[in-house]
Each structure stands twice: as structure tokens, then as C-alpha cells.
Amino acid sequence: MKFTKMQGAGNDYVYVNCFQEEVKNPQEISKFVSDRHFGIGADGLILIQPSQQADFKMAMYNADGSQGEMCGNAIRCVAKYVYDHGMTDKTQISIDTLAGIKYLELTLEHGEVSQVRVNMGTPCLTADKIPVVAETEQVVNVPIDVGGRTCRITAVSMGNPHCVLFLEEDVRTLDLSAIGPHFENHPRFPKRINTEFVNVIDEHTLRMRVWERGSGETLACGTGSCASAVAAMLNGKCDREVTVLLTGGKLNIAWEGSDAPVYMTGPAVKVFEGEIELPEEIR
């Protein structure tokens, strides 16, 4: 199977061009290629596919084989792949995902895509649609007992579910491998949850670490950065445009509020291309 390894702010995936390759068992293939010791090493698998309603389609699989609705870092890399490989000459494209059609603006440098601005759509704050089990219609600064401690969370869906915590302690010192699974598998989150741990640096800057459902800690999360920015704005902690500092880089997030879409801008980078022999049982 031919593939391209790409990353956006350190959030890395294995990309397969399904205009040329046939992928019959994406769940098991994602688990195999994501393994950082016996596979290629990635946060998951991304399939670039034809679409009848957009320019392209993106199918996303986490490192544990589960399918995700959307990934902000991955979709920027899909845009870079299709432009740099001559599959389109447009600098404004649409990509179909399980979270709906997303619209992207490509920034070029020396004839290749260097940055991508994504219209991530309107954030969903309705608890039962995120979904979060709650007594209120929205979950904004609501207490929850997790792993023996009480935390205050704000829940946002960016096409996939997020739970955001604002902490005074430095998020860089947290043991996410110990904390993250308690949130991911909490009964209040029936479809599991992506959890963002956030420090407010100032009104223009957030620092974030993320525990992603199905993948564990990743170096960045595009939808999580959007959710964190939205949550910070809802709680009066920042302006309408912020920079989110991540372990793997930084993203710019802008939201005018209410029914306006969230815009995310960030890098897309090719790491390497190759070909891998898949085990016979998962081909």
C-alpha cells in the first residue's frame, strides 16, 4: 500500500490516496500503520476519497481503529496533498467529512501549500447533541466528578465531542496518560470524549494539551483547539481571535460568536512517502 505521512502541528496521520489505492479493511489497517514500533507510526489513518457532493472526501480512523467524524489538522493535510499532487488547481476547495462539508482556503509558498484556513462550521453547544448527559441544555462551566476530583467543564461539539477544562496549574506538567482515560470513558459521555486541558496565558493566547478518544495524547488537535477557543470565549476568558499553543505547534482560531462559523488557520507538512507491506490477514 502506497502512503504519505503528513502532520499538522505535530498531529500526524498516514494518508492513502483512494483514487489509486483500494483499502478494504481501514479499521485494522489504521491500528497496524499507527503502531509506532511495528508500523509506520501515526495518530491514525486518513483516506482521501472521491465525493459526489464536494471536491474530495476525507475518512478518518483513530489509532485504535475507531472512526472519527472530523480532524482539523488532518483536513489541512488533505488539502495540501490534493493540491501538491495535482489533483486540483483550486486554492479554495470543499472536503466532505462525517461532520459535514468543510471549506478550505489554501496559502501557497513556492507552488506548494504551506498553510490552510478552514471553515470549521458552527460549534454545537446543545448537550444531547454533543452528546453529554446533563441536566441543562448547555454545559458551560459545569462541575463534574472525574477520577476522584471535581472539575468544571465546558462541552462543545465541532462535529466531534469535546470537553474543555481551564486549569491554574501548568498543563505541561500534567500526567495525561493517568487523567485522560477517566474523561474519555466517563459515563456522562456516551460516545466517549476528546478532552482539552487549557491554560489561559492572556486574552489572545491559550496553551492546550489534548487527550483524544481512540488515540490518547496527541501533539495537537484542530477541532480541540477550536473547542477550547469557543469555550474560553463563552467563559469570558479571551478575545474573539486567539492563538492556541500546542505541544506540536500553534493554531490561530477565530469565532464571532452565536451562529457564526469557527475559522482555524495552521500549517500542513509532508513528512515522507513510502510503500508498506500489509499483513495478509488485514489486506
PDB file of C-alpha atoms in Angstrom:
ATOM      1  CA  MET A   1       0.000   0.000   0.000  1.00  0.00           C
ATOM      2  CA  LYS A   2       1.414   3.374  -1.014  1.00  0.00           C
ATOM      3  CA  PHE A   3       1.071   6.112   1.592  1.00  0.00           C
ATOM      4  CA  THR A   4       2.158   9.606   2.600  1.00  0.00           C
ATOM      5  CA  LYS A   5       2.995  10.532   6.185  1.00  0.00           C
ATOM      6  CA  MET A   6       1.867  14.096   6.970  1.00  0.00           C
ATOM      7  CA  GLN A   7       1.493  16.250  10.061  1.00  0.00           C
ATOM      8  CA  GLY A   8      -0.250  19.432  11.116  1.00  0.00           C
ATOM      9  CA  ALA A   9       1.261  20.961  14.279  1.00  0.00           C
ATOM     10  CA  GLY A  10       2.636  17.517  15.136  1.00  0.00           C
ATOM     11  CA  ASN A  11      -0.739  15.730  14.783  1.00  0.00           C
ATOM     12  CA  ASP A  12       0.439  13.019  12.369  1.00  0.00           C
ATOM     13  CA  TYR A  13      -1.512  10.629  10.177  1.00  0.00           C
ATOM     14  CA  VAL A  14      -0.896   8.123   7.405  1.00  0.00           C
ATOM     15  CA  TYR A  15      -2.649   9.316   4.233  1.00  0.00           C
ATOM     16  CA  VAL A  16      -3.766   6.990   1.453  1.00  0.00           C
ATOM     17  CA  ASN A  17      -4.928   8.196  -1.959  1.00  0.00           C
ATOM     18  CA  CYS A  18      -8.031   6.085  -2.597  1.00  0.00           C
ATOM     19  CA  PHE A  19      -8.232   7.381  -6.155  1.00  0.00           C
ATOM     20  CA  GLN A  20      -5.315   4.996  -6.715  1.00  0.00           C
ATOM     21  CA  GLU A  21      -5.353   2.539  -3.791  1.00  0.00           C
ATOM     22  CA  GLU A  22      -8.101   0.208  -2.546  1.00  0.00           C
ATOM     23  CA  VAL A  23      -8.404  -0.003   1.247  1.00  0.00           C
ATOM     24  CA  LYS A  24     -10.745  -2.845   2.233  1.00  0.00           C
ATOM     25  CA  ASN A  25     -10.168  -3.004   5.984  1.00  0.00           C
ATOM     26  CA  PRO A  26      -9.452   0.553   7.224  1.00  0.00           C
ATOM     27  CA  GLN A  27     -10.109  -0.199  10.902  1.00  0.00           C
ATOM     28  CA  GLU A  28      -7.438  -2.898  11.151  1.00  0.00           C
ATOM     29  CA  ILE A  29      -5.086  -1.116   8.760  1.00  0.00           C
ATOM     30  CA  SER A  30      -5.276   2.007  10.921  1.00  0.00           C
ATOM     31  CA  LYS A  31      -4.287   0.030  14.010  1.00  0.00           C
ATOM     32  CA  PHE A  32      -1.388  -1.571  12.117  1.00  0.00           C
ATOM     33  CA  VAL A  33       0.083   1.545  10.474  1.00  0.00           C
ATOM     34  CA  SER A  34      -0.401   3.703  13.580  1.00  0.00           C
ATOM     35  CA  ASP A  35       1.792   1.485  15.736  1.00  0.00           C
ATOM     36  CA  ARG A  36       4.989   3.439  16.404  1.00  0.00           C
ATOM     37  CA  HIS A  37       7.076   0.296  16.894  1.00  0.00           C
ATOM     38  CA  PHE A  38       5.769  -2.210  14.342  1.00  0.00           C
ATOM     39  CA  GLY A  39       4.011   0.063  11.833  1.00  0.00           C
ATOM     40  CA  ILE A  40       4.668   3.493  10.354  1.00  0.00           C
ATOM     41  CA  GLY A  41       3.741   5.430  13.477  1.00  0.00           C
ATOM     42  CA  ALA A  42       0.806   7.842  13.496  1.00  0.00           C
ATOM     43  CA  ASP A  43      -2.244   9.123  15.329  1.00  0.00           C
ATOM     44  CA  GLY A  44      -4.382   7.298  12.785  1.00  0.00           C
ATOM     45  CA  LEU A  45      -5.240   6.695   9.132  1.00  0.00           C
ATOM     46  CA  ILE A  46      -6.750   9.175   6.657  1.00  0.00           C
ATOM     47  CA  LEU A  47      -8.330   8.053   3.391  1.00  0.00           C
ATOM     48  CA  ILE A  48      -8.615  10.588   0.569  1.00  0.00           C
ATOM     49  CA  GLN A  49     -11.642   9.566  -1.471  1.00  0.00           C
ATOM     50  CA  PRO A  50     -13.908  10.802  -4.288  1.00  0.00           C
ATOM     51  CA  SER A  51     -17.062  12.667  -3.261  1.00  0.00           C
ATOM     52  CA  GLN A  52     -20.327  13.260  -5.093  1.00  0.00           C
ATOM     53  CA  GLN A  53     -21.088  16.421  -3.114  1.00  0.00           C
ATOM     54  CA  ALA A  54     -17.675  18.056  -2.570  1.00  0.00           C
ATOM     55  CA  ASP A  55     -14.299  18.252  -4.289  1.00  0.00           C
ATOM     56  CA  PHE A  56     -12.927  15.419  -2.119  1.00  0.00           C
ATOM     57  CA  LYS A  57     -13.895  13.235   0.817  1.00  0.00           C
ATOM     58  CA  MET A  58     -11.879  12.521   3.968  1.00  0.00           C
ATOM     59  CA  ALA A  59     -12.398   9.368   6.028  1.00  0.00           C
ATOM     60  CA  MET A  60     -10.629   9.383   9.405  1.00  0.00           C
ATOM     61  CA  TYR A  61      -9.676   6.407  11.582  1.00  0.00           C
ATOM     62  CA  ASN A  62      -8.087   6.690  15.012  1.00  0.00           C
ATOM     63  CA  ALA A  63      -5.089   4.693  16.181  1.00  0.00           C
ATOM     64  CA  ASP A  64      -7.407   2.161  17.867  1.00  0.00           C
ATOM     65  CA  GLY A  65      -9.314   1.585  14.623  1.00  0.00           C
ATOM     66  CA  SER A  66     -12.417   3.554  15.596  1.00  0.00           C
ATOM     67  CA  GLN A  67     -13.745   6.013  13.045  1.00  0.00           C
ATOM     68  CA  GLY A  68     -13.769   9.704  13.877  1.00  0.00           C
ATOM     69  CA  GLU A  69     -16.046  12.340  12.429  1.00  0.00           C
ATOM     70  CA  MET A  70     -13.528  15.088  11.819  1.00  0.00           C
ATOM     71  CA  CYS A  71      -9.923  16.182  12.379  1.00  0.00           C
ATOM     72  CA  GLY A  72      -8.904  19.791  11.812  1.00  0.00           C
ATOM     73  CA  ASN A  73      -5.195  19.075  11.439  1.00  0.00           C
ATOM     74  CA  ALA A  74      -5.815  16.154   9.092  1.00  0.00           C
ATOM     75  CA  ILE A  75      -8.142  18.063   6.806  1.00  0.00           C
ATOM     76  CA  ARG A  76      -5.482  20.730   6.242  1.00  0.00           C
ATOM     77  CA  CYS A  77      -3.063  17.995   5.206  1.00  0.00           C
ATOM     78  CA  VAL A  78      -5.650  16.526   2.827  1.00  0.00           C
ATOM     79  CA  ALA A  79      -5.856  19.947   1.183  1.00  0.00           C
ATOM     80  CA  LYS A  80      -2.076  20.065   0.838  1.00  0.00           C
ATOM     81  CA  TYR A  81      -1.966  16.526  -0.575  1.00  0.00           C
ATOM     82  CA  VAL A  82      -4.570  17.065  -3.297  1.00  0.00           C
ATOM     83  CA  TYR A  83      -3.081  20.387  -4.409  1.00  0.00           C
ATOM     84  CA  ASP A  84       0.571  19.369  -4.283  1.00  0.00           C
ATOM     85  CA  HIS A  85      -0.197  16.123  -6.142  1.00  0.00           C
ATOM     86  CA  GLY A  86      -2.007  17.948  -8.947  1.00  0.00           C
ATOM     87  CA  MET A  87      -5.448  16.555  -8.087  1.00  0.00           C
ATOM     88  CA  THR A  88      -6.810  20.117  -8.129  1.00  0.00           C
ATOM     89  CA  ASP A  89      -5.562  23.537  -9.171  1.00  0.00           C
ATOM     90  CA  LYS A  90      -8.049  25.405  -6.986  1.00  0.00           C
ATOM     91  CA  THR A  91      -6.964  27.281  -3.880  1.00  0.00           C
ATOM     92  CA  GLN A  92     -10.477  27.157  -2.440  1.00  0.00           C
ATOM     93  CA  ILE A  93     -11.803  23.628  -2.079  1.00  0.00           C
ATOM     94  CA  SER A  94     -14.501  21.648  -0.298  1.00  0.00           C
ATOM     95  CA  ILE A  95     -13.977  18.374   1.568  1.00  0.00           C
ATOM     96  CA  ASP A  96     -16.743  16.038   2.682  1.00  0.00           C
ATOM     97  CA  THR A  97     -16.461  14.557   6.205  1.00  0.00           C
ATOM     98  CA  LEU A  98     -18.736  12.751   8.645  1.00  0.00           C
ATOM     99  CA  ALA A  99     -19.129  16.161  10.306  1.00  0.00           C
ATOM    100  CA  GLY A 100     -20.352  17.723   7.053  1.00  0.00           C
ATOM    101  CA  ILE A 101     -18.698  19.552   4.176  1.00  0.00           C
ATOM    102  CA  LYS A 102     -15.801  21.816   5.169  1.00  0.00           C
ATOM    103  CA  TYR A 103     -14.499  24.720   3.073  1.00  0.00           C
ATOM    104  CA  LEU A 104     -10.786  25.462   2.908  1.00  0.00           C
ATOM    105  CA  GLU A 105      -8.584  28.301   1.657  1.00  0.00           C
ATOM    106  CA  LEU A 106      -5.043  27.318   0.648  1.00  0.00           C
ATOM    107  CA  THR A 107      -1.972  29.526   1.059  1.00  0.00           C
ATOM    108  CA  LEU A 108       0.844  28.717  -1.351  1.00  0.00           C
ATOM    109  CA  GLU A 109       4.588  29.078  -0.977  1.00  0.00           C
ATOM    110  CA  HIS A 110       6.890  28.184  -3.892  1.00  0.00           C
ATOM    111  CA  GLY A 111       3.973  26.473  -5.624  1.00  0.00           C
ATOM    112  CA  GLU A 112       3.051  24.222  -2.703  1.00  0.00           C
ATOM    113  CA  VAL A 113       0.558  24.541   0.130  1.00  0.00           C
ATOM    114  CA  SER A 114       2.105  25.855   3.353  1.00  0.00           C
ATOM    115  CA  GLN A 115      -0.941  26.952   5.368  1.00  0.00           C
ATOM    116  CA  VAL A 116      -4.658  26.271   5.227  1.00  0.00           C
ATOM    117  CA  ARG A 117      -7.618  28.218   6.622  1.00  0.00           C
ATOM    118  CA  VAL A 118     -10.617  26.012   7.364  1.00  0.00           C
ATOM    119  CA  ASN A 119     -14.223  26.994   7.901  1.00  0.00           C
ATOM    120  CA  MET A 120     -14.911  24.522  10.702  1.00  0.00           C
ATOM    121  CA  GLY A 121     -18.630  25.269  10.864  1.00  0.00           C
ATOM    122  CA  THR A 122     -20.767  26.496  13.746  1.00  0.00           C
ATOM    123  CA  PRO A 123     -19.970  24.975  17.146  1.00  0.00           C
ATOM    124  CA  CYS A 124     -22.752  22.925  18.747  1.00  0.00           C
ATOM    125  CA  LEU A 125     -23.391  23.665  22.413  1.00  0.00           C
ATOM    126  CA  THR A 126     -26.539  21.568  22.906  1.00  0.00           C
ATOM    127  CA  ALA A 127     -25.741  18.859  25.451  1.00  0.00           C
ATOM    128  CA  ASP A 128     -27.720  15.980  23.960  1.00  0.00           C
ATOM    129  CA  LYS A 129     -26.290  16.644  20.504  1.00  0.00           C
ATOM    130  CA  ILE A 130     -22.635  16.749  21.621  1.00  0.00           C
ATOM    131  CA  PRO A 131     -23.533  14.309  23.368  1.00  0.00           C
ATOM    132  CA  VAL A 132     -23.166  14.904  27.108  1.00  0.00           C
ATOM    133  CA  VAL A 133     -25.522  13.614  29.786  1.00  0.00           C
ATOM    134  CA  ALA A 134     -26.587  16.813  31.550  1.00  0.00           C
ATOM    135  CA  GLU A 135     -29.487  18.431  33.376  1.00  0.00           C
ATOM    136  CA  THR A 136     -29.057  21.681  31.449  1.00  0.00           C
ATOM    137  CA  GLU A 137     -29.355  22.447  27.747  1.00  0.00           C
ATOM    138  CA  GLN A 138     -25.744  23.653  27.625  1.00  0.00           C
ATOM    139  CA  VAL A 139     -22.709  22.542  29.601  1.00  0.00           C
ATOM    140  CA  VAL A 140     -20.734  25.718  30.329  1.00  0.00           C
ATOM    141  CA  ASN A 141     -18.525  25.798  33.443  1.00  0.00           C
ATOM    142  CA  VAL A 142     -20.413  22.845  34.940  1.00  0.00           C
ATOM    143  CA  PRO A 143     -18.923  20.699  37.749  1.00  0.00           C
ATOM    144  CA  ILE A 144     -18.261  17.002  37.084  1.00  0.00           C
ATOM    145  CA  ASP A 145     -16.649  14.317  39.260  1.00  0.00           C
ATOM    146  CA  VAL A 146     -13.870  12.556  37.374  1.00  0.00           C
ATOM    147  CA  GLY A 147     -11.193  10.250  38.755  1.00  0.00           C
ATOM    148  CA  GLY A 148     -11.787  11.280  42.359  1.00  0.00           C
ATOM    149  CA  ARG A 149     -11.728  15.039  41.760  1.00  0.00           C
ATOM    150  CA  THR A 150     -14.319  17.659  40.878  1.00  0.00           C
ATOM    151  CA  CYS A 151     -13.609  19.612  37.690  1.00  0.00           C
ATOM    152  CA  ARG A 152     -15.512  22.315  35.853  1.00  0.00           C
ATOM    153  CA  ILE A 153     -16.016  21.607  32.183  1.00  0.00           C
ATOM    154  CA  THR A 154     -17.417  23.284  29.098  1.00  0.00           C
ATOM    155  CA  ALA A 155     -18.673  20.927  26.383  1.00  0.00           C
ATOM    156  CA  VAL A 156     -18.541  21.785  22.681  1.00  0.00           C
ATOM    157  CA  SER A 157     -19.006  19.772  19.502  1.00  0.00           C
ATOM    158  CA  MET A 158     -17.046  20.719  16.406  1.00  0.00           C
ATOM    159  CA  GLY A 159     -18.570  17.788  14.570  1.00  0.00           C
ATOM    160  CA  ASN A 160     -16.964  15.595  17.239  1.00  0.00           C
ATOM    161  CA  PRO A 161     -17.386  15.866  21.032  1.00  0.00           C
ATOM    162  CA  HIS A 162     -15.072  17.905  23.261  1.00  0.00           C
ATOM    163  CA  CYS A 163     -14.805  18.605  26.971  1.00  0.00           C
ATOM    164  CA  VAL A 164     -12.678  21.637  27.922  1.00  0.00           C
ATOM    165  CA  LEU A 165     -11.113  22.314  31.353  1.00  0.00           C
ATOM    166  CA  PHE A 166      -9.409  25.571  32.346  1.00  0.00           C
ATOM    167  CA  LEU A 167      -6.638  24.971  34.876  1.00  0.00           C
ATOM    168  CA  GLU A 168      -4.427  27.172  37.026  1.00  0.00           C
ATOM    169  CA  GLU A 169      -1.706  24.523  37.198  1.00  0.00           C
ATOM    170  CA  ASP A 170       0.650  24.331  34.221  1.00  0.00           C
ATOM    171  CA  VAL A 171      -0.859  21.887  31.736  1.00  0.00           C
ATOM    172  CA  ARG A 172       2.653  20.965  30.594  1.00  0.00           C
ATOM    173  CA  THR A 173       3.221  19.134  33.897  1.00  0.00           C
ATOM    174  CA  LEU A 174       0.029  17.032  33.819  1.00  0.00           C
ATOM    175  CA  ASP A 175       0.168  13.239  33.583  1.00  0.00           C
ATOM    176  CA  LEU A 176      -2.383  12.958  30.782  1.00  0.00           C
ATOM    177  CA  SER A 177      -1.959   9.191  30.477  1.00  0.00           C
ATOM    178  CA  ALA A 178      -3.334   8.895  34.025  1.00  0.00           C
ATOM    179  CA  ILE A 179      -6.028  11.564  33.719  1.00  0.00           C
ATOM    180  CA  GLY A 180      -7.213  11.287  30.124  1.00  0.00           C
ATOM    181  CA  PRO A 181      -8.846   7.835  30.175  1.00  0.00           C
ATOM    182  CA  HIS A 182     -11.080   8.852  33.108  1.00  0.00           C
ATOM    183  CA  PHE A 183     -12.606  11.575  30.951  1.00  0.00           C
ATOM    184  CA  GLU A 184     -12.671   9.609  27.702  1.00  0.00           C
ATOM    185  CA  ASN A 185     -14.671   6.749  29.245  1.00  0.00           C
ATOM    186  CA  HIS A 186     -16.780   8.712  31.738  1.00  0.00           C
ATOM    187  CA  PRO A 187     -20.488   7.690  31.726  1.00  0.00           C
ATOM    188  CA  ARG A 188     -21.515  11.313  31.128  1.00  0.00           C
ATOM    189  CA  PHE A 189     -20.033  10.968  27.601  1.00  0.00           C
ATOM    190  CA  PRO A 190     -21.950   8.192  25.788  1.00  0.00           C
ATOM    191  CA  LYS A 191     -19.798   8.386  22.638  1.00  0.00           C
ATOM    192  CA  ARG A 192     -16.573   8.955  24.607  1.00  0.00           C
ATOM    193  CA  ILE A 193     -14.963  12.379  24.551  1.00  0.00           C
ATOM    194  CA  ASN A 194     -11.917  14.367  23.459  1.00  0.00           C
ATOM    195  CA  THR A 195     -10.601  16.317  26.446  1.00  0.00           C
ATOM    196  CA  GLU A 196      -8.673  19.590  26.344  1.00  0.00           C
ATOM    197  CA  PHE A 197      -6.648  20.847  29.321  1.00  0.00           C
ATOM    198  CA  VAL A 198      -6.136  24.585  28.931  1.00  0.00           C
ATOM    199  CA  ASN A 199      -4.156  27.423  30.493  1.00  0.00           C
ATOM    200  CA  VAL A 200      -5.235  30.990  29.669  1.00  0.00           C
ATOM    201  CA  ILE A 201      -1.979  32.854  29.052  1.00  0.00           C
ATOM    202  CA  ASP A 202      -3.646  36.148  28.182  1.00  0.00           C
ATOM    203  CA  GLU A 203      -6.696  37.388  26.288  1.00  0.00           C
ATOM    204  CA  HIS A 204      -5.067  36.475  22.968  1.00  0.00           C
ATOM    205  CA  THR A 205      -3.295  33.227  23.883  1.00  0.00           C
ATOM    206  CA  LEU A 206      -4.214  29.774  25.188  1.00  0.00           C
ATOM    207  CA  ARG A 207      -1.958  26.803  25.959  1.00  0.00           C
ATOM    208  CA  MET A 208      -3.549  23.400  25.445  1.00  0.00           C
ATOM    209  CA  ARG A 209      -2.869  19.692  25.756  1.00  0.00           C
ATOM    210  CA  VAL A 210      -5.314  17.128  24.491  1.00  0.00           C
ATOM    211  CA  TRP A 211      -6.361  13.561  25.205  1.00  0.00           C
ATOM    212  CA  GLU A 212      -8.100  12.269  22.077  1.00  0.00           C
ATOM    213  CA  ARG A 213     -10.597   9.435  22.220  1.00  0.00           C
ATOM    214  CA  GLY A 214      -9.189   6.425  20.409  1.00  0.00           C
ATOM    215  CA  SER A 215      -5.654   7.809  20.141  1.00  0.00           C
ATOM    216  CA  GLY A 216      -4.581   9.076  23.584  1.00  0.00           C
ATOM    217  CA  GLU A 217      -2.436  12.179  23.877  1.00  0.00           C
ATOM    218  CA  THR A 218      -1.559  13.784  20.556  1.00  0.00           C
ATOM    219  CA  LEU A 219       0.710  16.757  19.895  1.00  0.00           C
ATOM    220  CA  ALA A 220      -2.176  18.824  18.548  1.00  0.00           C
ATOM    221  CA  CYS A 221      -5.895  18.714  17.820  1.00  0.00           C
ATOM    222  CA  GLY A 222      -7.536  21.114  15.388  1.00  0.00           C
ATOM    223  CA  THR A 223     -11.141  20.547  16.454  1.00  0.00           C
ATOM    224  CA  GLY A 224      -9.947  20.592  20.075  1.00  0.00           C
ATOM    225  CA  SER A 225      -8.250  23.936  19.564  1.00  0.00           C
ATOM    226  CA  CYS A 226     -11.488  25.294  18.115  1.00  0.00           C
ATOM    227  CA  ALA A 227     -13.492  23.861  21.023  1.00  0.00           C
ATOM    228  CA  SER A 228     -11.030  25.330  23.539  1.00  0.00           C
ATOM    229  CA  ALA A 229     -11.215  28.769  21.950  1.00  0.00           C
ATOM    230  CA  VAL A 230     -15.017  28.663  21.847  1.00  0.00           C
ATOM    231  CA  ALA A 231     -15.127  27.541  25.493  1.00  0.00           C
ATOM    232  CA  ALA A 232     -12.721  30.311  26.519  1.00  0.00           C
ATOM    233  CA  MET A 233     -14.851  32.905  24.739  1.00  0.00           C
ATOM    234  CA  LEU A 234     -18.051  31.556  26.299  1.00  0.00           C
ATOM    235  CA  ASN A 235     -16.440  31.847  29.736  1.00  0.00           C
ATOM    236  CA  GLY A 236     -15.175  35.377  29.085  1.00  0.00           C
ATOM    237  CA  LYS A 237     -11.515  34.379  29.183  1.00  0.00           C
ATOM    238  CA  CYS A 238     -10.278  35.641  25.796  1.00  0.00           C
ATOM    239  CA  ASP A 239     -10.979  37.747  22.725  1.00  0.00           C
ATOM    240  CA  ARG A 240     -12.677  36.575  19.536  1.00  0.00           C
ATOM    241  CA  GLU A 241      -9.374  35.616  17.914  1.00  0.00           C
ATOM    242  CA  VAL A 242      -6.720  33.622  19.759  1.00  0.00           C
ATOM    243  CA  THR A 243      -3.530  31.695  19.227  1.00  0.00           C
ATOM    244  CA  VAL A 244      -3.599  28.200  20.703  1.00  0.00           C
ATOM    245  CA  LEU A 245      -0.169  26.924  21.756  1.00  0.00           C
ATOM    246  CA  LEU A 246       0.100  23.144  21.382  1.00  0.00           C
ATOM    247  CA  THR A 247       2.853  20.662  22.115  1.00  0.00           C
ATOM    248  CA  GLY A 248       3.473  20.340  18.362  1.00  0.00           C
ATOM    249  CA  GLY A 249       2.983  23.941  17.235  1.00  0.00           C
ATOM    250  CA  LYS A 250       0.302  26.614  17.197  1.00  0.00           C
ATOM    251  CA  LEU A 251      -3.033  27.320  15.532  1.00  0.00           C
ATOM    252  CA  ASN A 252      -4.993  30.532  15.032  1.00  0.00           C
ATOM    253  CA  ILE A 253      -8.697  30.315  15.906  1.00  0.00           C
ATOM    254  CA  ALA A 254     -11.353  32.984  15.244  1.00  0.00           C
ATOM    255  CA  TRP A 255     -15.057  32.984  16.157  1.00  0.00           C
ATOM    256  CA  GLU A 256     -17.521  35.878  16.078  1.00  0.00           C
ATOM    257  CA  GLY A 257     -19.938  34.040  18.359  1.00  0.00           C
ATOM    258  CA  SER A 258     -23.550  32.844  18.133  1.00  0.00           C
ATOM    259  CA  ASP A 259     -24.259  31.115  14.789  1.00  0.00           C
ATOM    260  CA  ALA A 260     -21.011  32.241  13.131  1.00  0.00           C
ATOM    261  CA  PRO A 261     -18.545  29.610  11.921  1.00  0.00           C
ATOM    262  CA  VAL A 262     -15.220  28.973  13.604  1.00  0.00           C
ATOM    263  CA  TYR A 263     -12.158  29.568  11.427  1.00  0.00           C
ATOM    264  CA  MET A 264      -8.924  27.668  12.019  1.00  0.00           C
ATOM    265  CA  THR A 265      -5.615  28.510  10.335  1.00  0.00           C
ATOM    266  CA  GLY A 266      -2.498  26.388  10.579  1.00  0.00           C
ATOM    267  CA  PRO A 267       0.316  24.542   8.811  1.00  0.00           C
ATOM    268  CA  ALA A 268       0.295  21.338   6.776  1.00  0.00           C
ATOM    269  CA  VAL A 269       3.545  19.423   6.245  1.00  0.00           C
ATOM    270  CA  LYS A 270       4.555  16.314   4.310  1.00  0.00           C
ATOM    271  CA  VAL A 271       6.940  14.139   6.317  1.00  0.00           C
ATOM    272  CA  PHE A 272       7.689  11.341   3.825  1.00  0.00           C
ATOM    273  CA  GLU A 273       6.168   8.999   1.259  1.00  0.00           C
ATOM    274  CA  GLY A 274       6.554   5.255   1.035  1.00  0.00           C
ATOM    275  CA  GLU A 275       5.047   1.844   0.494  1.00  0.00           C
ATOM    276  CA  ILE A 276       4.259  -0.720   3.173  1.00  0.00           C
ATOM    277  CA  GLU A 277       3.547  -4.450   3.003  1.00  0.00           C
ATOM    278  CA  LEU A 278       0.318  -5.120   4.880  1.00  0.00           C
ATOM    279  CA  PRO A 279      -0.158  -8.394   6.767  1.00  0.00           C
ATOM    280  CA  GLU A 280      -2.234 -10.781   4.674  1.00  0.00           C
ATOM    281  CA  GLU A 281      -4.988 -11.030   7.271  1.00  0.00           C
ATOM    282  CA  ILE A 282      -5.846  -7.296   7.060  1.00  0.00           C
ATOM    283  CA  ARG A 283      -5.397  -6.617   3.335  1.00  0.00           C
TER     284      ARG A 283
END
